mmCIF file of C-alpha atoms in Angstrom:
data_model
loop_
_atom_site.group_PDB
_atom_site.id
_atom_site.type_symbol
_atom_site.label_atom_id
_atom_site.label_comp_id
_atom_site.label_asym_id
_atom_site.label_seq_id
_atom_site.Cartn_x
_atom_site.Cartn_y
_atom_site.Cartn_z
ATOM 1 C CA MET M 1 120.515 91.192 31.859
ATOM 2 C CA ARG M 2 118.785 90.816 28.661
ATOM 3 C CA LYS M 3 122.113 89.586 27.329
ATOM 4 C CA LYS M 4 122.813 87.122 30.368
ATOM 5 C CA TRP M 5 119.417 85.908 29.525
ATOM 6 C CA LEU M 6 120.254 84.631 26.302
ATOM 7 C CA GLY M 7 123.336 83.180 27.364
ATOM 8 C CA ILE M 8 121.325 81.229 29.837
ATOM 9 C CA GLY M 9 118.982 80.124 27.351
ATOM 10 C CA LEU M 10 120.956 79.139 25.044
ATOM 11 C CA SER M 11 123.452 77.385 27.421
ATOM 12 C CA VAL M 12 120.848 75.320 29.067
ATOM 13 C CA GLY M 13 119.020 74.709 25.826
ATOM 14 C CA ILE M 14 121.751 73.530 23.781
ATOM 15 C CA THR M 15 125.251 74.099 25.347
ATOM 16 C CA GLY M 16 123.720 72.262 28.900
ATOM 17 C CA ALA M 17 122.886 69.345 26.829
ATOM 18 C CA LEU M 18 126.177 68.316 26.065
ATOM 19 C CA ILE M 19 128.361 69.010 29.242
ATOM 20 C CA TRP M 20 128.471 65.627 30.493
ATOM 21 C CA GLY M 21 129.290 65.012 27.118
ATOM 22 C CA TYR M 22 132.621 66.062 28.212
ATOM 23 C CA GLY M 23 133.090 64.281 30.717
ATOM 24 C CA ALA M 24 132.039 61.541 28.742
ATOM 25 C CA SER M 25 134.765 61.777 26.553
ATOM 26 C CA ALA M 26 136.960 61.819 29.675
ATOM 27 C CA SER M 27 136.221 58.189 30.662
ATOM 28 C CA ALA M 28 134.950 56.946 27.332
ATOM 29 C CA ASP M 29 137.130 53.573 28.034
ATOM 30 C CA SER M 30 133.942 52.165 29.909
ATOM 31 C CA THR M 31 131.039 50.516 28.247
ATOM 32 C CA THR M 32 128.754 53.032 29.315
ATOM 33 C CA MET M 33 130.910 56.240 28.787
ATOM 34 C CA GLY M 34 131.284 54.990 24.997
ATOM 35 C CA VAL M 35 127.682 53.787 24.659
ATOM 36 C CA TYR M 36 126.852 57.626 25.678
ATOM 37 C CA GLU M 37 129.972 59.176 23.655
ATOM 38 C CA SER M 38 128.748 57.183 20.670
ATOM 39 C CA ALA M 39 124.931 58.716 21.043
ATOM 40 C CA LEU M 40 126.251 62.067 21.896
ATOM 41 C CA HIS M 41 128.214 62.401 18.114
ATOM 42 C CA GLN M 42 125.202 60.677 16.759
ATOM 43 C CA THR M 43 122.978 63.566 18.181
ATOM 44 C CA LYS M 44 125.640 66.323 16.819
ATOM 45 C CA GLU M 45 125.217 64.901 13.473
ATOM 46 C CA ALA M 46 121.602 66.820 13.220
ATOM 47 C CA LYS M 47 122.070 70.152 12.047
ATOM 48 C CA SER M 48 119.097 71.076 13.758
ATOM 49 C CA MET M 49 117.182 70.497 16.649
ATOM 50 C CA THR M 50 114.815 71.739 19.771
ATOM 51 C CA ALA M 51 115.791 71.801 23.410
ATOM 52 C CA HIS M 52 113.164 71.633 25.837
ATOM 53 C CA ALA M 53 114.512 72.911 29.347
ATOM 54 C CA GLN M 54 113.629 72.989 32.785
ATOM 55 C CA LEU M 55 115.826 74.064 35.743
ATOM 56 C CA ALA M 56 115.109 74.707 39.523
ATOM 57 C CA LEU M 57 116.992 75.486 42.291
ATOM 58 C CA THR M 58 115.918 74.963 46.111
ATOM 59 C CA ASP M 59 116.693 75.598 49.745
ATOM 60 C CA ASN M 60 115.471 73.471 52.570
ATOM 61 C CA GLY M 61 112.722 73.057 49.571
ATOM 62 C CA ALA M 62 111.688 76.152 49.104
ATOM 63 C CA LYS M 63 111.839 77.402 45.186
ATOM 64 C CA LEU M 64 114.446 80.200 44.888
ATOM 65 C CA LEU M 65 114.572 79.893 40.998
ATOM 66 C CA THR M 66 112.912 78.267 38.162
ATOM 67 C CA LEU M 67 113.341 78.372 34.398
ATOM 68 C CA GLU M 68 111.503 76.926 31.633
ATOM 69 C CA GLY M 69 112.386 77.555 28.596
ATOM 70 C CA VAL M 70 112.651 76.100 24.379
ATOM 71 C CA ALA M 71 115.739 76.700 22.264
ATOM 72 C CA LYS M 72 115.404 75.906 18.653
ATOM 73 C CA ILE M 73 119.042 75.829 16.723
ATOM 74 C CA ASP M 74 119.675 75.557 12.875
ATOM 75 C CA HIS M 75 123.504 74.930 12.532
ATOM 76 C CA ASN M 76 123.747 74.954 9.111
ATOM 77 C CA GLN M 77 121.382 78.254 8.860
ATOM 78 C CA HIS M 78 123.579 79.666 11.823
ATOM 79 C CA ILE M 79 120.000 80.852 13.034
ATOM 80 C CA GLY M 80 118.119 80.185 16.414
ATOM 81 C CA SER M 81 115.549 81.433 18.458
ATOM 82 C CA VAL M 82 114.948 80.957 22.683
ATOM 83 C CA ASN M 83 111.598 81.387 24.620
ATOM 84 C CA ALA M 84 112.127 81.373 28.408
ATOM 85 C CA THR M 85 110.047 82.111 31.573
ATOM 86 C CA PHE M 86 111.943 82.534 34.794
ATOM 87 C CA THR M 87 110.450 82.610 37.998
ATOM 88 C CA ASP M 88 112.496 83.929 40.730
ATOM 89 C CA THR M 89 111.966 86.247 44.319
ATOM 90 C CA LEU M 90 110.788 89.545 42.150
ATOM 91 C CA GLY M 91 108.322 87.372 40.259
ATOM 92 C CA GLU M 92 108.157 86.177 37.055
ATOM 93 C CA LYS M 93 109.953 87.242 33.925
ATOM 94 C CA SER M 94 109.994 86.273 30.558
ATOM 95 C CA MET M 95 112.370 87.218 27.404
ATOM 96 C CA GLN M 96 112.764 86.247 23.325
ATOM 97 C CA ALA M 97 115.659 85.781 21.698
ATOM 98 C CA PHE M 98 116.759 85.301 18.123
ATOM 99 C CA LEU M 99 119.984 84.259 16.340
ATOM 100 C CA GLU M 100 120.259 85.683 13.216
ATOM 101 C CA LYS M 101 123.149 84.751 10.341
ATOM 102 C CA ASP M 102 124.581 88.578 11.262
ATOM 103 C CA GLN M 103 122.905 89.574 14.579
ATOM 104 C CA VAL M 104 121.450 88.812 17.827
ATOM 105 C CA VAL M 105 118.193 90.498 19.049
ATOM 106 C CA VAL M 106 116.801 90.135 22.452
ATOM 107 C CA LYS M 107 113.507 91.419 23.700
ATOM 108 C CA LYS M 108 112.786 91.519 27.460
ATOM 109 C CA GLY M 109 108.852 90.082 28.365
ATOM 110 C CA ASP M 110 107.245 93.265 29.090
ATOM 111 C CA SER M 111 109.318 95.879 26.764
ATOM 112 C CA ASN M 112 108.729 96.822 23.351
ATOM 113 C CA VAL M 113 112.147 97.652 22.583
ATOM 114 C CA TYR M 114 114.619 95.017 20.669
ATOM 115 C CA ARG M 115 118.184 94.950 21.408
ATOM 116 C CA VAL M 116 120.384 94.272 18.625
ATOM 117 C CA MET M 117 124.021 93.220 18.680
ATOM 118 C CA GLU M 118 126.052 92.494 15.602
ATOM 119 C CA LYS M 119 127.737 88.716 15.680
ATOM 120 C CA MET M 120 131.085 88.232 15.261
ATOM 121 C CA ASP M 121 132.072 87.881 11.547
ATOM 122 C CA ARG M 122 132.708 84.156 11.036
ATOM 123 C CA ARG M 123 135.793 84.920 9.336
ATOM 124 C CA GLN M 124 137.059 86.671 12.513
ATOM 125 C CA GLN M 125 136.792 83.354 14.311
ATOM 126 C CA PRO M 126 139.070 80.474 14.984
ATOM 127 C CA GLU M 127 139.374 77.825 12.284
ATOM 128 C CA ASN M 128 138.432 74.506 12.322
ATOM 129 C CA ASP M 129 141.941 73.275 13.100
ATOM 130 C CA ALA M 130 142.033 75.696 15.985
ATOM 131 C CA ASP M 131 138.712 74.624 17.375
ATOM 132 C CA ASN M 132 139.631 71.008 17.253
ATOM 133 C CA LYS M 133 143.042 71.733 19.387
ATOM 134 C CA ARG M 134 140.608 73.562 21.578
ATOM 135 C CA GLY M 135 138.475 70.518 22.025
ATOM 136 C CA ALA M 136 141.614 68.323 22.412
ATOM 137 C CA MET M 137 142.749 70.184 25.357
ATOM 138 C CA ILE M 138 139.544 70.403 26.637
ATOM 139 C CA HIS M 139 139.321 66.713 26.395
ATOM 140 C CA LYS M 140 142.683 66.585 28.505
ATOM 141 C CA LEU M 141 141.598 68.657 30.703
ATOM 142 C CA PHE M 142 138.400 66.799 31.696
ATOM 143 C CA ALA M 143 140.540 63.562 32.000
ATOM 144 C CA THR M 144 142.378 64.859 34.532
ATOM 145 C CA VAL M 145 139.892 66.361 36.360
ATOM 146 C CA PHE M 146 137.571 63.941 36.031
ATOM 147 C CA GLY M 147 139.440 60.719 36.316
ATOM 148 C CA ASP M 148 137.505 57.323 35.873
ATOM 149 C CA LEU M 149 134.434 58.506 36.749
ATOM 150 C CA GLY M 150 133.108 56.463 34.219
ATOM 151 C CA LYS M 151 133.371 52.729 36.087
ATOM 152 C CA ASN M 152 130.898 54.529 38.156
ATOM 153 C CA ALA M 153 128.466 54.587 35.277
ATOM 154 C CA THR M 154 125.471 52.133 34.048
ATOM 155 C CA VAL M 155 123.704 51.456 30.966
ATOM 156 C CA GLU M 156 120.400 49.682 30.825
ATOM 157 C CA ASN M 157 118.722 48.352 27.465
ATOM 158 C CA LEU M 158 114.759 49.295 27.103
ATOM 159 C CA PRO M 159 112.061 47.601 25.346
ATOM 160 C CA ASP M 160 112.059 50.050 22.843
ATOM 161 C CA GLY M 161 115.091 49.592 21.400
ATOM 162 C CA GLY M 162 116.776 52.692 23.376
ATOM 163 C CA LYS M 163 119.431 52.907 26.036
ATOM 164 C CA ARG M 164 119.445 54.594 29.399
ATOM 165 C CA THR M 165 122.712 55.599 31.034
ATOM 166 C CA SER M 166 123.313 57.148 34.246
ATOM 167 C CA LEU M 167 125.911 58.240 36.853
ATOM 168 C CA GLN M 168 125.635 58.385 40.272
ATOM 169 C CA LEU M 169 128.240 60.100 42.306
ATOM 170 C CA SER M 170 128.454 59.815 46.288
ATOM 171 C CA GLU M 171 130.285 62.697 48.185
ATOM 172 C CA GLU M 172 132.860 60.252 48.666
ATOM 173 C CA GLN M 173 133.068 59.534 44.651
ATOM 174 C CA ILE M 174 133.149 63.031 43.964
ATOM 175 C CA PRO M 175 136.451 64.203 42.498
ATOM 176 C CA ALA M 176 138.392 66.478 45.441
ATOM 177 C CA PHE M 177 139.126 69.058 42.958
ATOM 178 C CA ILE M 178 135.347 69.867 42.820
ATOM 179 C CA GLN M 179 134.873 69.526 46.767
ATOM 180 C CA ALA M 180 137.909 71.815 47.243
ATOM 181 C CA ALA M 181 136.606 74.328 44.635
ATOM 182 C CA GLY M 182 132.938 74.262 45.476
ATOM 183 C CA PRO M 183 133.096 76.375 48.419
ATOM 184 C CA ILE M 184 134.906 79.063 46.440
ATOM 185 C CA LEU M 185 132.333 79.354 43.725
ATOM 186 C CA TYR M 186 129.589 79.073 45.892
ATOM 187 C CA GLY M 187 130.913 81.748 48.122
ATOM 188 C CA LYS M 188 131.629 84.200 45.179
ATOM 189 C CA LEU M 189 127.809 83.670 43.670
ATOM 190 C CA ALA M 190 126.276 84.119 47.229
ATOM 191 C CA GLU M 191 128.107 87.063 47.530
ATOM 192 C CA HIS M 192 126.618 88.540 44.451
ATOM 193 C CA SER M 193 123.313 86.911 44.509
ATOM 194 C CA GLN M 194 123.288 89.410 48.046
ATOM 195 C CA GLU M 195 123.823 92.191 45.581
ATOM 196 C CA ALA M 196 121.738 91.642 42.837
ATOM 197 C CA THR M 197 118.551 90.626 45.060
ATOM 198 C CA PHE M 198 116.175 93.720 44.467
ATOM 199 C CA SER M 199 117.779 95.232 40.961
ATOM 200 C CA GLU M 200 115.473 94.469 38.209
ATOM 201 C CA ASN M 201 117.994 94.264 35.883
ATOM 202 C CA HIS M 202 119.688 90.754 37.085
ATOM 203 C CA LEU M 203 118.028 87.358 37.988
ATOM 204 C CA SER M 204 116.746 88.043 41.778
ATOM 205 C CA VAL M 205 118.194 85.207 43.480
ATOM 206 C CA LYS M 206 119.220 84.885 47.384
ATOM 207 C CA LEU M 207 121.628 82.405 48.031
ATOM 208 C CA PRO M 208 122.299 81.756 51.633
ATOM 209 C CA ARG M 209 125.432 82.892 52.894
ATOM 210 C CA LEU M 210 127.127 78.890 53.670
ATOM 211 C CA GLN M 211 130.043 78.459 56.231
ATOM 212 C CA GLU M 212 133.482 76.545 55.316
ATOM 213 C CA ASP M 213 131.575 73.807 55.605
ATOM 214 C CA PHE M 214 129.496 73.592 52.527
ATOM 215 C CA GLN M 215 130.075 70.301 50.242
ATOM 216 C CA VAL M 216 128.790 68.733 47.378
ATOM 217 C CA ASP M 217 126.575 65.313 48.530
ATOM 218 C CA GLN M 218 125.691 64.015 45.793
ATOM 219 C CA VAL M 219 125.181 64.126 41.629
ATOM 220 C CA LEU M 220 122.665 62.421 39.830
ATOM 221 C CA LEU M 221 122.867 62.237 35.902
ATOM 222 C CA ASN M 222 120.686 60.584 33.429
ATOM 223 C CA ALA M 223 120.223 60.073 29.734
ATOM 224 C CA LYS M 224 117.619 58.834 27.606
ATOM 225 C CA ILE M 225 119.254 57.479 24.215
ATOM 226 C CA ASN M 226 116.586 56.665 21.244
ATOM 227 C CA GLU M 227 116.620 53.239 18.937
ATOM 228 C CA LYS M 228 118.791 55.545 16.564
ATOM 229 C CA ASN M 229 121.110 56.372 18.812
ATOM 230 C CA GLN M 230 120.235 59.862 19.460
ATOM 231 C CA ILE M 231 120.015 61.094 22.759
ATOM 232 C CA GLU M 232 116.354 62.376 23.599
ATOM 233 C CA GLN M 233 116.080 63.538 26.664
ATOM 234 C CA GLN M 234 118.860 64.373 29.915
ATOM 235 C CA SER M 235 118.795 65.135 33.528
ATOM 236 C CA ALA M 236 121.284 65.980 35.923
ATOM 237 C CA VAL M 237 120.384 66.745 40.050
ATOM 238 C CA VAL M 238 123.117 68.055 42.021
ATOM 239 C CA HIS M 239 122.780 67.967 45.871
ATOM 240 C CA LEU M 240 124.508 70.603 48.018
ATOM 241 C CA SER M 241 124.762 71.742 51.917
ATOM 242 C CA GLY M 242 126.199 73.807 54.376
ATOM 243 C CA THR M 243 125.068 75.605 57.617
ATOM 244 C CA ASP M 244 124.785 79.479 57.611
ATOM 245 C CA ALA M 245 126.389 81.854 60.083
ATOM 246 C CA SER M 246 123.643 81.152 62.586
ATOM 247 C CA GLY M 247 123.890 77.643 62.289
ATOM 248 C CA LYS M 248 120.758 76.980 60.540
ATOM 249 C CA GLU M 249 121.597 73.843 58.189
ATOM 250 C CA HIS M 250 120.712 74.018 54.222
ATOM 251 C CA LYS M 251 119.580 71.225 51.623
ATOM 252 C CA LEU M 252 120.209 73.242 48.267
ATOM 253 C CA GLN M 253 119.212 71.224 45.082
ATOM 254 C CA LEU M 254 119.541 72.265 41.580
ATOM 255 C CA SER M 255 118.034 70.361 39.107
ATOM 256 C CA LEU M 256 117.855 70.390 35.198
ATOM 257 C CA ASP M 257 116.214 68.388 32.627
ATOM 258 C CA ILE M 258 116.506 68.957 29.117
ATOM 259 C CA ARG M 259 114.497 67.173 26.276
ATOM 260 C CA LEU M 260 115.599 67.251 22.720
ATOM 261 C CA SER M 261 113.097 66.944 19.658
ATOM 262 C CA ASP M 262 112.420 67.722 16.315
ATOM 263 C CA LEU M 263 115.901 66.690 15.317
ATOM 264 C CA GLY M 264 116.938 67.427 11.741
ATOM 265 C CA THR M 265 113.558 68.723 11.596
ATOM 266 C CA THR M 266 113.469 72.210 13.514
ATOM 267 C CA THR M 267 112.844 75.654 12.147
ATOM 268 C CA PRO M 268 114.040 78.431 14.256
ATOM 269 C CA GLU M 269 111.436 81.039 15.166
ATOM 270 C CA ARG M 270 112.434 84.568 12.299
ATOM 271 C CA ILE M 271 111.886 88.136 13.267
ATOM 272 C CA ASP M 272 110.905 91.132 11.400
ATOM 273 C CA LEU M 273 112.274 94.489 13.256
ATOM 274 C CA THR M 274 110.435 96.402 10.280
ATOM 275 C CA GLY M 275 108.205 99.370 12.228
ATOM 276 C CA LYS M 276 109.629 98.221 15.870
ATOM 277 C CA GLN M 277 111.221 99.677 18.069
ATOM 278 C CA VAL M 278 115.000 98.859 18.010
ATOM 279 C CA GLU M 279 118.048 99.691 20.290
ATOM 280 C CA LYS M 280 121.697 99.041 18.785
ATOM 281 C CA VAL M 281 124.558 97.368 21.118
ATOM 282 C CA SER M 282 127.802 97.463 19.526
ATOM 283 C CA ARG M 283 130.357 94.602 20.899
ATOM 284 C CA GLU M 284 132.543 97.473 22.142
ATOM 285 C CA ASP M 285 129.774 98.349 24.237
ATOM 286 C CA MET M 286 129.239 95.072 25.627
ATOM 287 C CA LYS M 287 132.618 94.542 26.423
ATOM 288 C CA ASN M 288 132.815 98.240 28.503
ATOM 289 C CA LYS M 289 129.785 97.446 30.524
ATOM 290 C CA TRP M 290 130.838 93.756 31.256
ATOM 291 C CA ARG M 291 134.502 95.704 32.487
ATOM 292 C CA LYS M 292 132.628 98.116 34.619
ATOM 293 C CA ASP M 293 130.519 95.693 36.050
ATOM 294 C CA TRP M 294 133.488 93.155 36.822
ATOM 295 C CA THR M 295 135.722 95.985 38.458
ATOM 296 C CA LYS M 296 132.956 97.171 40.560
ATOM 297 C CA HIS M 297 132.574 93.491 41.848
ATOM 298 C CA SER M 298 136.087 92.927 42.296
ATOM 299 C CA ASP M 299 136.171 96.856 44.238
ATOM 300 C CA SER M 300 133.525 95.183 46.611
ATOM 301 C CA GLU M 301 135.503 92.355 47.520
#
């Protein structure tokens, strides 16, 4: 679970801030999406940044999961740190993660054990041309899936010289692919959440088991761009609905808010493992664990 927390922290703190960017690239021919994409590229030019992330999931107003985290990344040095707090049905959990040049260190809040996993040798990672090809493929995929969503976006000039871009999609405007895949994906997540509800090794989020009437009702996306053409804040709200087997209606809301600060001046926290209790985890061990968990989950279907 610590590994999953690390992934969540980094994804929400950094990668999550850029997800809309891929969608923007798919529709960059519109004025608003062009403004956003320009700011996204300018933000990426900052070789370090701090991301303050807040995430909340509610069911009929009742909180199922909340997350607050701070991620600090320095791309030049290939280092980073994450501090995150989660609140689920079992209470509050916390974690720290440190991304070093040659390893990843993760510590659960109430544990004195630091789990250490070696990072992949950068020489083993794909070359830049391969990365560029992958980026082009992703661009094409989003263009196909999301089409011309840019026509629904707006841009507003702010008094401080910045801009605010917004994209609001109603049920009718949401791509058919998302509406079709949504019930399948949600069903898998709900099934897995039921299995993990009472386990301390998983996030305990008991999602309601919804029927075939599950749908995505609305998507709201906003981004605040400063006068330097850098993204300062980005938020997303997704409204979902459906009924369970008893006929009870559920209104789910997933909200994410990310604030970026200290662009180009962030210094991630470091960890000194001298004198600390360390548990080494190999990449092969992690692969075997994921394979075992996947097989177990598949066999239960």
